[in-house]
Coordinates of C-alpha atoms and ligand atoms in Angstrom, one line a residue:
X514 CA -17.9 1.0 -74.4
X515 CA -19.5 0.4 -71.1
X516 CA -20.1 3.1 -68.6
X517 CA -18.4 6.3 -67.5
X518 CA -16.7 5.6 -64.2
X519 CA -16.6 9.2 -63.2
X520 CA -13.1 9.4 -61.7
X521 CA -10.8 12.2 -62.5
X522 CA -7.0 11.9 -62.2
X523 CA -5.5 14.8 -60.3
X524 CA -4.4 17.2 -63.1
X525 CA -1.3 18.0 -61.0
X526 CA -0.1 14.5 -62.0
X527 CA -0.4 15.4 -65.7
X528 CA 2.1 17.4 -67.7
X529 CA 1.4 18.1 -71.4
X530 CA 4.7 18.0 -73.3
X531 CA 3.4 19.8 -76.4
X532 CA 0.5 21.9 -77.5
X533 CA -1.2 19.4 -79.7
X534 CA -5.0 19.6 -79.8
X535 CA -7.2 16.8 -78.6
X536 CA -9.5 15.1 -81.1
X537 CA -11.5 11.9 -81.4
X538 CA -9.8 8.5 -81.6
X539 CA -8.0 5.9 -79.5
X540 CA -5.7 7.1 -76.8
X541 CA -2.4 5.3 -76.7
X542 CA -0.8 4.7 -73.3
X543 CA 2.9 4.3 -74.0
X544 CA 3.7 2.2 -71.0
X545 CA 7.4 2.2 -70.0
X546 CA 8.3 2.7 -66.4
X547 CA 5.0 1.6 -64.8
X548 CA 4.5 -1.9 -66.1
X549 CA 1.2 -2.7 -64.4
X550 CA -2.5 -2.7 -65.2
X551 CA -3.6 -1.9 -61.6
X552 CA -3.0 1.2 -59.5
X553 CA -1.5 3.1 -62.5
X554 CA -2.3 6.8 -62.8
X555 CA -1.0 7.0 -66.4
X556 CA -3.2 4.2 -67.6
X557 CA -6.1 5.6 -65.7
X558 CA -5.6 8.9 -67.3
X559 CA -5.5 7.3 -70.8
X560 CA -8.7 5.5 -70.0
X561 CA -10.2 8.8 -68.7
X562 CA -9.4 10.6 -72.0
X563 CA -10.7 7.7 -74.0
X564 CA -14.0 7.8 -72.1
X565 CA -14.3 11.5 -72.6
X566 CA -14.3 11.1 -76.4
X567 CA -16.1 7.7 -76.5
X568 CA -13.0 5.9 -77.6
X569 CA -10.6 3.2 -76.4
X570 CA -7.3 3.2 -74.7
X571 CA -4.6 1.1 -76.3
X572 CA -1.6 0.1 -74.2
X573 CA 1.7 -0.1 -76.1
X574 CA 5.1 -1.3 -74.7
X575 CA 8.0 -0.4 -76.9
X576 CA 10.6 -3.1 -76.3
X577 CA 14.2 -2.4 -77.3
X578 CA 17.1 -4.9 -76.9
X579 CA 19.4 -2.0 -76.7
X580 CA 18.3 -0.7 -73.3
X581 CA 21.6 0.5 -71.6
X582 CA 23.1 -2.0 -69.2
X583 CA 20.2 -4.5 -69.6
X584 CA 20.7 -8.2 -70.2
X585 CA 18.7 -11.5 -70.0
X586 CA 18.3 -11.2 -66.2
X587 CA 16.4 -7.9 -66.6
X588 CA 14.5 -8.6 -69.8
X589 CA 13.3 -12.0 -68.5
X590 CA 11.9 -10.4 -65.4
X591 CA 10.3 -7.6 -67.4
X592 CA 8.8 -9.7 -70.2
X593 CA 7.3 -12.2 -67.8
X594 CA 5.7 -9.3 -65.9
X595 CA 4.4 -7.8 -69.2
X596 CA 2.7 -11.1 -70.1
X597 CA 0.6 -10.7 -66.9
X598 CA -0.1 -7.1 -67.8
X599 CA -1.5 -8.2 -71.2
X600 CA -3.8 -10.7 -69.5
X601 CA -5.1 -8.1 -67.0
X602 CA -5.7 -5.6 -69.8
X603 CA -7.6 -8.1 -71.9
X604 CA -9.9 -8.7 -68.9
X605 CA -10.8 -5.0 -69.2
X606 CA -11.2 -5.1 -72.9
X607 CA -8.1 -3.0 -73.4
X608 CA -5.7 -4.0 -76.3
X609 CA -2.0 -4.4 -75.5
X610 CA 0.6 -4.0 -78.2
X611 CA 4.3 -5.0 -77.9
X612 CA 6.3 -2.9 -80.3
X613 CA 9.9 -3.5 -81.2
X614 CA 12.5 -1.3 -82.9
X615 CA 13.3 2.2 -81.9
X616 CA 10.7 3.0 -79.2
X617 CA 9.7 6.6 -80.2
X618 CA 9.5 5.6 -83.8
X619 CA 7.4 2.5 -83.1
X620 CA 5.0 4.6 -80.9
X621 CA 4.7 7.3 -83.6
X622 CA 4.0 4.6 -86.1
X623 CA 1.3 3.0 -84.0
X624 CA -0.3 6.4 -83.4
X625 CA -0.4 6.9 -87.1
X626 CA -1.8 3.4 -87.9
X627 CA -4.7 3.6 -85.3
X628 CA -5.3 7.4 -85.9
X629 CA -4.7 8.0 -82.2
X630 CA -6.1 11.2 -80.6
X631 CA -3.4 11.4 -78.0
X632 CA -0.5 9.6 -76.4
X633 CA -0.1 9.3 -72.6
X634 CA 3.1 8.1 -71.1
X635 CA 4.6 7.7 -67.7
X636 CA 7.1 10.0 -66.0
X637 CA 10.7 8.9 -65.9
X638 CA 13.6 11.3 -65.0
X639 CA 16.3 9.3 -66.8
X640 CA 18.1 10.8 -69.8
X641 CA 17.2 8.1 -72.2
X642 CA 13.5 8.4 -71.5
X643 CA 13.6 12.2 -71.9
X644 CA 15.3 11.7 -75.3
X645 CA 12.8 9.1 -76.4
X646 CA 10.0 11.5 -75.6
X647 CA 11.7 14.4 -77.4
X648 CA 12.0 12.2 -80.5
X649 CA 8.4 11.2 -80.3
X650 CA 7.4 14.8 -80.1
X651 CA 9.2 15.4 -83.4
X652 CA 7.2 12.7 -85.0
X653 CA 3.6 13.4 -83.8
X654 CA 1.3 16.4 -83.8
X655 CA -1.3 15.0 -81.4
X656 CA -1.0 15.8 -77.6
X657 CA 1.6 13.9 -75.6
X658 CA 0.8 13.8 -71.9
X659 CA 3.2 12.6 -69.2
X660 CA 1.7 11.3 -66.0
X661 CA 3.7 10.6 -62.9
X662 CA 2.6 7.2 -62.0
X663 CA 5.7 6.3 -60.0
X664 CA 6.0 8.9 -57.3
X665 CA 3.3 9.4 -54.8
X666 CA 3.9 13.2 -54.9
X667 CA 4.6 13.9 -58.6
X668 CA 8.2 14.8 -59.0
X669 CA 7.5 18.2 -60.6
X670 CA 4.8 19.1 -58.0
X671 CA 7.1 18.1 -55.1
X672 CA 9.8 20.6 -56.1
X673 CA 10.9 22.7 -59.0
X674 CA 14.6 22.3 -58.4
X675 CA 17.3 19.9 -57.3
X676 CA 17.0 19.5 -53.6
X677 CA 20.0 19.5 -51.2
X678 CA 18.9 16.4 -49.4
X679 CA 16.2 14.5 -47.7
X680 CA 15.9 17.3 -45.1
X681 CA 14.8 19.8 -47.8
X682 CA 12.6 17.5 -49.8
X683 CA 10.8 15.9 -46.8
X684 CA 8.8 18.9 -45.7
X685 CA 7.7 19.6 -49.3
X686 CA 6.5 16.1 -49.7
X687 CA 4.7 16.0 -46.3
X688 CA 2.8 19.2 -47.2
X689 CA 1.4 17.5 -50.4
X690 CA 1.1 13.9 -49.3
X691 CA -2.6 14.1 -48.2
X692 CA -3.5 15.6 -51.6
X693 CA -1.8 12.9 -53.6
X694 CA -2.3 9.8 -51.3
X695 CA -5.7 9.2 -52.7
X696 CA -7.3 5.7 -53.3
X697 CA -7.0 4.4 -56.8
X698 CA -10.3 4.1 -58.8
X699 CA -10.9 0.8 -60.6
X700 CA -9.7 0.7 -64.2
X701 CA -12.9 0.9 -66.3
X702 CA -14.1 -1.9 -68.4
X703 CA -14.0 -1.3 -72.2
X704 CA -16.2 -3.5 -74.4
X705 CA -19.2 -5.4 -73.2
X706 CA -17.5 -8.5 -71.9
X707 CA -13.8 -7.8 -71.5
X708 CA -11.9 -10.9 -72.3
X709 CA -14.9 -13.2 -72.4
X710 CA -15.2 -11.9 -75.9
X711 CA -12.3 -13.0 -78.0
X712 CA -13.1 -10.4 -80.7
X713 CA -13.5 -7.5 -78.3
X714 CA -10.0 -6.1 -78.7
X715 CA -10.4 -5.9 -82.4
X716 CA -14.0 -4.6 -82.4
X717 CA -13.1 -2.0 -79.9
X718 CA -10.8 -0.3 -82.4
X719 CA -14.0 1.3 -83.6
X720 CA -13.4 5.0 -84.0
X721 CA -9.6 4.8 -84.4
X722 CA -9.6 2.1 -87.0
X723 CA -7.8 3.5 -90.1
X724 CA -10.2 4.2 -93.0
X725 CA -8.0 2.3 -95.4
X726 CA -8.4 -0.9 -93.3
X727 CA -4.7 -1.4 -92.6
X728 CA -4.2 -4.6 -90.7
X729 CA -0.8 -4.2 -89.2
X730 CA -2.0 -4.3 -85.7
X731 CA -4.0 -7.4 -85.8
X732 CA -2.8 -9.0 -89.0
X733 CA 0.9 -9.0 -88.0
X734 CA 2.4 -7.7 -91.2
X735 CA 5.9 -6.2 -90.9
X736 CA 6.5 -2.5 -91.1
X737 CA 9.9 -1.2 -92.3
X738 CA 12.0 -0.5 -89.2
X739 CA 9.5 -1.6 -86.6
X740 CA 7.7 -4.9 -86.1
X741 CA 4.4 -5.0 -84.3
X742 CA 4.0 -8.3 -82.4
X743 CA 0.2 -8.6 -82.5
X744 CA -2.3 -10.4 -80.4
X745 CA -4.3 -12.4 -82.9
X746 CA -8.0 -11.8 -82.8
X747 CA -8.1 -10.7 -79.2
X748 CA -6.2 -13.8 -78.0
X749 CA -3.1 -13.5 -75.8
X750 CA 0.3 -13.3 -77.5
X751 CA 2.4 -16.3 -77.6
X752 CA 4.7 -15.3 -74.7
X753 CA 6.2 -18.8 -74.5
X754 CA 7.7 -18.2 -77.9
X755 CA 8.3 -14.4 -77.7
X756 CA 10.3 -14.5 -74.4
X757 CA 13.0 -17.0 -75.2
X758 CA 13.2 -15.6 -78.8
X759 CA 13.8 -12.1 -77.4
X760 CA 16.2 -13.2 -74.6
X761 CA 18.4 -15.0 -77.2
X762 CA 19.0 -11.6 -78.7
X763 CA 20.3 -10.2 -75.4
X764 CA 23.4 -10.9 -73.3
X765 CA 22.5 -14.2 -71.7
X766 CA 25.7 -14.5 -69.6
X767 CA 23.9 -12.9 -66.7
X768 CA 21.3 -15.5 -65.6
X769 CA 17.7 -14.8 -64.7
X770 CA 16.8 -14.9 -61.0
X771 CA 14.4 -17.7 -60.2
X772 CA 13.8 -16.7 -56.5
X773 CA 12.1 -13.4 -57.3
X774 CA 8.8 -14.2 -59.2
X775 CA 8.0 -11.5 -61.7
X776 CA 4.6 -9.8 -62.2
X777 CA 1.9 -7.7 -60.5
X778 CA 0.3 -10.5 -58.6
X779 CA 3.7 -11.8 -57.4
X780 CA 4.6 -8.3 -56.3
X781 CA 1.4 -7.9 -54.2
X782 CA 2.0 -11.4 -52.7
X783 CA 5.6 -10.5 -51.8
X784 CA 4.6 -7.3 -50.3
X785 CA 1.8 -9.0 -48.3
X786 CA 4.4 -11.5 -46.9
X787 CA 6.7 -8.7 -46.0
X788 CA 4.0 -6.8 -44.1
X789 CA 3.0 -9.9 -42.2
X790 CA 6.3 -11.4 -41.4
X791 CA 9.1 -8.8 -41.5
X792 CA 7.8 -5.3 -41.4
X793 CA 7.7 -5.2 -37.5
X794 CA 11.5 -5.8 -37.5
X795 CA 12.3 -3.2 -40.2
X796 CA 12.8 -0.3 -37.9
X797 CA 15.5 -1.9 -35.8
X798 CA 17.1 -4.4 -38.2
X799 CA 17.0 -3.0 -41.7
X800 CA 20.7 -2.4 -41.6
X801 CA 21.5 -6.0 -40.7
X802 CA 22.0 -7.9 -44.0
X803 CA 21.6 -11.2 -42.1
X804 CA 18.3 -10.3 -40.5
X805 CA 16.0 -10.6 -43.5
X806 CA 14.1 -7.5 -42.3
X807 CA 14.0 -5.6 -45.6
X808 CA 11.2 -5.8 -48.1
X809 CA 13.0 -7.0 -51.2
X810 CA 10.5 -5.0 -53.2
X811 CA 13.0 -2.9 -55.2
X812 CA 12.9 -5.0 -58.4
X813 CA 9.1 -4.8 -58.5
X814 CA 9.2 -1.1 -57.9
X815 CA 11.9 -0.5 -60.6
X816 CA 9.8 -2.3 -63.3
X817 CA 6.7 -0.7 -62.0
X818 CA 5.1 -4.0 -61.3
X819 CA 3.7 -2.5 -58.0
X820 CA 2.8 1.0 -57.2
X821 CA 4.7 2.7 -54.3
X822 CA 1.4 4.5 -53.5
X823 CA -0.4 1.2 -53.1
X824 CA 2.3 0.0 -50.8
X825 CA 2.2 3.2 -48.7
X826 CA -1.7 3.0 -48.5
X827 CA -1.4 -0.5 -47.2
X828 CA 1.3 0.4 -44.6
X829 CA -0.8 3.3 -43.4
X830 CA -3.8 1.1 -43.1
X831 CA -2.1 -1.8 -41.4
X832 CA 0.6 -0.1 -39.4
X833 CA -0.6 3.4 -38.4
X834 CA 1.7 5.3 -36.2
X835 CA 4.2 2.4 -36.0
X836 CA 7.9 3.1 -35.9
X837 CA 8.8 0.4 -38.3
X838 CA 6.0 1.5 -40.7
X839 CA 7.3 5.1 -40.5
X840 CA 10.8 4.1 -41.1
X841 CA 9.7 2.0 -44.2
X842 CA 7.7 5.0 -45.5
X843 CA 10.7 7.2 -45.1
X844 CA 12.7 5.0 -47.5
X845 CA 9.8 4.3 -49.9
X846 CA 8.7 7.9 -50.2
X847 CA 11.3 10.4 -49.2
X848 CA 14.5 8.6 -50.2
X849 CA 13.0 7.1 -53.4
X850 CA 11.4 10.4 -54.5
X851 CA 14.6 12.2 -53.7
X852 CA 16.3 10.0 -56.3
X853 CA 13.8 11.0 -58.9
X854 CA 14.3 14.7 -57.9
X855 CA 18.1 14.4 -58.4
X856 CA 17.8 12.7 -61.8
X857 CA 15.1 15.0 -63.1
X858 CA 16.9 18.2 -62.2
X859 CA 20.5 17.3 -62.6
X860 CA 21.6 16.3 -66.1
X861 CA 24.8 14.9 -64.7
X862 CA 23.3 12.5 -62.2
X863 CA 25.6 9.7 -63.3
X864 CA 28.9 11.6 -63.6
X865 CA 31.5 13.4 -61.5
X866 CA 30.2 16.8 -62.8
X867 CA 26.9 16.1 -61.0
X868 CA 28.5 15.9 -57.5
X869 CA 28.0 18.9 -55.2
X870 CA 30.7 21.5 -55.4
X871 CA 32.2 20.7 -52.0
X872 CA 32.5 17.1 -52.9
X873 CA 34.2 17.7 -56.3
X874 CA 36.6 20.0 -54.6
X875 CA 37.6 17.6 -51.8
X876 CA 37.9 14.7 -54.2
X877 CA 40.0 16.8 -56.5
X878 CA 42.4 17.7 -53.7
X879 CA 42.9 14.0 -53.0
X880 CA 43.4 12.7 -56.5
X881 CA 47.1 12.1 -56.0
X882 CA 46.8 10.3 -52.7
X883 CA 48.4 6.9 -52.6
X884 CA 45.8 4.0 -52.8
X885 CA 46.7 1.1 -50.6
X886 CA 45.0 -1.3 -53.0
X887 CA 44.1 -0.8 -56.7
X888 CA 41.8 -3.0 -58.7
X889 CA 40.6 -2.8 -62.2
X890 CA 37.0 -3.4 -63.3
X891 CA 37.5 -7.1 -64.0
X892 CA 39.0 -7.8 -60.6
X893 CA 36.0 -6.1 -59.0
X894 CA 33.6 -8.0 -61.2
X895 CA 35.2 -11.4 -60.3
X896 CA 35.0 -10.5 -56.6
X897 CA 38.8 -10.8 -56.5
X898 CA 39.8 -8.2 -53.9
X899 CA 41.7 -8.7 -50.6
X900 CA 38.5 -8.0 -48.6
X901 CA 36.2 -11.0 -48.0
X902 CA 33.3 -8.7 -46.9
X903 CA 33.5 -6.8 -50.2
X904 CA 33.8 -10.0 -52.2
X905 CA 30.7 -11.4 -50.4
X906 CA 28.7 -8.3 -51.3
X907 CA 29.7 -8.6 -55.0
X908 CA 28.8 -12.3 -54.9
X909 CA 25.5 -11.6 -53.3
X910 CA 24.7 -9.2 -56.2
X911 CA 25.9 -11.5 -58.9
X912 CA 24.3 -14.6 -57.6
X913 CA 21.0 -13.3 -56.2
X914 CA 20.4 -10.1 -58.3
X915 CA 20.1 -8.1 -55.2
X916 CA 22.7 -6.8 -52.7
X917 CA 21.5 -5.7 -49.3
X918 CA 21.1 -1.9 -48.9
X919 CA 23.7 -1.5 -46.1
X920 CA 26.3 -3.5 -48.1
X921 CA 25.6 -1.3 -51.3
X922 CA 27.0 1.7 -49.4
X923 CA 30.1 -0.2 -48.2
X924 CA 30.6 -1.8 -51.6
X925 CA 30.5 1.5 -53.5
X926 CA 32.7 3.4 -51.0
X927 CA 35.4 0.7 -51.3
X928 CA 35.4 1.0 -55.1
X929 CA 36.2 4.7 -54.5
X930 CA 39.0 3.7 -52.1
X931 CA 40.6 1.1 -54.4
X932 CA 40.3 2.9 -57.8
X933 CA 42.7 5.5 -59.4
X934 CA 40.1 8.2 -59.7
X935 CA 36.5 9.1 -58.6
X936 CA 35.4 9.2 -62.2
X937 CA 36.6 5.6 -62.7
X938 CA 35.1 4.5 -59.4
X939 CA 31.7 5.9 -60.3
X940 CA 31.7 4.4 -63.7
X941 CA 32.7 1.0 -62.3
X942 CA 30.0 1.1 -59.6
X943 CA 27.3 2.0 -62.1
X944 CA 28.5 -0.6 -64.6
X945 CA 28.4 -3.4 -62.0
X946 CA 25.2 -2.2 -60.4
X947 CA 23.3 -1.9 -63.7
X948 CA 24.6 -5.2 -65.0
X949 CA 23.8 -7.4 -62.0
X950 CA 21.2 -5.8 -59.8
X951 CA 17.7 -6.6 -60.9
X952 CA 16.7 -3.2 -59.7
X953 CA 19.6 -1.5 -61.5
X954 CA 19.3 1.2 -64.2
X955 CA 17.1 3.1 -61.8
X956 CA 17.3 6.7 -60.4
X957 CA 17.8 5.1 -57.0
X958 CA 21.0 3.4 -58.3
X959 CA 22.5 6.5 -59.8
X960 CA 21.7 8.4 -56.6
X961 CA 23.0 5.7 -54.4
X962 CA 26.3 5.6 -56.3
X963 CA 26.5 9.5 -56.2
X964 CA 25.8 9.4 -52.5
X965 CA 28.5 6.9 -51.7
X966 CA 31.2 8.2 -54.0
X967 CA 30.3 11.9 -54.5
X968 CA 28.7 13.0 -51.2
X969 CA 25.4 13.6 -52.9
X970 CA 22.6 14.5 -50.4
X971 CA 25.2 14.1 -47.6
X972 CA 27.4 16.6 -45.7
X973 CA 31.2 16.9 -45.3
X974 CA 32.8 14.6 -42.8
X975 CA 36.3 14.6 -41.2
X976 CA 39.0 14.7 -43.9
X977 CA 41.0 11.5 -44.7
X978 CA 43.1 10.1 -47.6
X979 CA 41.5 9.4 -50.9
X980 CA 37.9 10.2 -49.6
X981 CA 38.7 13.8 -48.6
X982 CA 35.5 14.9 -46.7
X983 CA 33.3 12.2 -48.3
X984 CA 31.8 9.9 -45.6
X985 CA 34.0 6.9 -45.0
X986 CA 33.0 3.3 -44.1
X987 CA 35.1 0.4 -43.0
X988 CA 34.7 -3.3 -42.1
X989 CA 35.1 -2.6 -38.4
X990 CA 31.9 -0.4 -38.5
X991 CA 30.1 -3.2 -40.4
X992 CA 31.3 -5.8 -37.7
X993 CA 29.8 -3.6 -35.0
X994 CA 26.4 -3.7 -36.8
X995 CA 26.1 -7.3 -37.8
X996 CA 27.7 -10.8 -38.0
X997 CA 30.0 -10.2 -41.0
X998 CA 31.4 -13.7 -40.9
X999 CA 27.9 -15.2 -41.3
X1000 CA 27.3 -12.9 -44.3
X1001 CA 30.7 -13.8 -45.8
X1002 CA 29.9 -17.5 -45.4
X1003 CA 26.6 -17.0 -47.2
X1004 CA 27.9 -15.5 -50.4
X1005 CA 30.8 -16.6 -52.6
X1006 CA 31.3 -16.5 -56.3
Ligands
FAD803 P1 13.7 -1.6 -48.4 O1 14.7 -1.2 -47.3 O2 12.7 -2.6 -48.1 O3 13.0 -0.2 -48.9 C1 11.8 -0.2 -49.6 C2 12.0 0.6 -50.8 O4 12.4 2.0 -50.5 C3 13.0 0.1 -51.8 O5 12.6 -0.9 -52.6 C4 13.4 1.4 -52.5 O6 12.5 1.6 -53.6 C5 13.2 2.5 -51.5 N1 14.6 2.7 -50.9 C6 15.1 2.0 -49.9 N2 16.4 2.5 -49.6 C7 16.6 3.5 -50.5 C8 17.6 4.4 -50.7 N3 18.7 4.5 -50.0 N4 17.5 5.3 -51.7 C9 16.4 5.4 -52.5 N5 15.3 4.5 -52.3 C10 15.4 3.6 -51.3 N6 18.0 1.1 -55.3 C11 17.3 0.7 -56.4 O7 16.1 0.6 -56.4 N7 18.1 0.4 -57.5 C12 19.4 0.4 -57.5 O8 20.1 0.2 -58.6 C13 20.1 0.8 -56.4 N8 21.4 0.9 -56.3 C14 22.1 1.4 -55.2 C15 23.4 1.5 -55.2 C16 24.1 2.0 -54.1 C17 25.6 2.2 -54.2 C18 23.4 2.4 -53.0 C19 24.1 3.0 -51.8 C20 22.0 2.3 -52.9 C21 21.3 1.8 -54.1 N9 19.9 1.6 -54.1 C22 19.3 1.2 -55.2 C23 19.1 2.0 -52.9 C24 18.8 0.9 -51.9 O9 19.9 0.3 -51.5 C25 17.8 -0.1 -52.5 O10 16.6 0.5 -52.9 C26 17.4 -1.1 -51.4 O11 18.5 -1.8 -50.8 C27 16.4 -2.1 -52.1 O12 16.1 -3.2 -51.2 P2 14.7 -3.3 -50.5 O13 13.6 -3.2 -51.6 O14 14.7 -4.5 -49.7 O15 14.6 -2.0 -49.6
FO1_804 N1 11.7 0.7 -71.0 C1 11.1 0.6 -72.2 O1 10.2 1.4 -72.5 N2 11.5 -0.3 -73.1 C2 12.4 -1.3 -72.8 O2 12.7 -2.1 -73.7 C3 13.0 -1.2 -71.6 C4 14.0 -2.2 -71.2 C5 14.5 -2.1 -69.9 C6 15.4 -3.1 -69.5 C7 15.9 -3.1 -68.2 C8 15.5 -2.1 -67.3 O3 16.0 -2.1 -66.1 C9 14.7 -1.1 -67.7 C10 14.1 -1.1 -69.0 N3 13.2 -0.1 -69.4 C11 12.7 -0.2 -70.7 C12 13.0 1.1 -68.6 C13 12.4 1.0 -67.4 O4 11.0 0.7 -67.6 C14 12.5 2.2 -66.4 O5 11.8 3.2 -67.0 C15 13.9 2.8 -66.1 O6 14.9 2.0 -66.2 C16 13.9 3.4 -64.7 O7 13.3 4.6 -64.5

């Protein structure tokens, strides 16, 4: 190993999930939510631990074809991004392992095979990820550290409870922002020459290499239940074969999106273009779906191909005290981190039971109201409603993988209006959102649906049929804000 780089990840970002004792050996970073080599506090922490014990970090991604709601559109974007991650890690002399099978089982197995000293993983408030971590804890006795590499102010540090809304979380975040908005150190180089040395990844197993010389990781033999897809002798994996092979096992009826280029480098390029060309219009025009004033960064953020903290640092550097910059930071930090707060502290973030009490009460008292239109899930999916504006929004999402933020609110509220019950409305909105949005399956999505249908983080408004006191939206309001005919013309299924 090269040099000690001397950085120290803020311990308030780190949460140890068990009481396992640290020993010598490779440190596994179980990458999941934060799929990038740069600006990643979880990876930096794994590298820091490895340096402290004179060992190596090993990055593992546990790929499951059963991720809820995911299909070829999402896996294609994710895997193409991961191919770039492997390349960047190789340049740092850090091995990358793609594991398949049941994720916690596969990670436990890897930990055993390389005699790992610890596992570091990234923070994620979603239920499935919490379950995976619990399952891993049952299978390992080494320490498992969770590092919040997604939020600027770590979710647990920002607040210890579910917040009522942006107005209660905002001051808590502001107080801590300076402490956590630090510059990222460079990821240290492991091995003498990084990827100049084709053998480096293998050599570097050094201390962690199992005494019995098991070759699963580099030799590619199959293990019962889990298959390791190995990099051979320090060379890159054959992604051209792996990606189509994997995609064929998924639902390919939802097509990949070619207009959003996946990966860390593409994410930084996209963000650079946004700052140069569109950020100045963000403050005034972000609610106009025709204006092209929004960043389009949500898919990159969802898959962790870019760090929100890097984006915020760039905005502060390039647009200090700028109203558009401030308005963008409000969405990127307060709104986004509020979503993590909800999902982390409310187990029912994706169901009617999770709505605030006043919202459940008002929706309950309007259950029997007559609905002027009623559609089932298939009619919604086929954009087959009486409302051309709604149909255009659905078409935008299906065709482009991304519906504009203003239309997402309108779209979800109309599903509530035209569905027999709020439970069914929420389930339909989540189903469609997760199936077609590239950024779906995200805390922001569950929170956005709960805001639109269940008054989450909102207040009570004037009472009306079906909605009760939940905020209402209609096409007249949309027409006042932007040219709805132009939008309707742009998107059709
Ligand atoms: P920009 O306006 O450029 O904002 C920059 C970033 O700030 C976004 O990428 C996002 O990370 C964050 N952000 C912006 N608006 C919000 C918001 N209202 N809440 C939380 N964070 C926000 N967002 C998702 O990432 N995934 C989803 O699945 C998702 N589903 C939604 C469903 C509904 C019904 C609603 C009302 C909102 C949903 N949102 C979702 C939130 C928001 O609409 C999107 O984040 C935004 O439209 C993404 O486009 P952008 O990157 O161009 O946003
Ligand atoms: N996380 C994983 O660790 N393994 C996966 O195979 C995986 C698939 C996947 C597919 C679509 C998608 O939107 C997310 C997926 N994730 C996967 C999780 C993702 O990294 C995020 O952590 C959460 O969806 C958002 O917090």
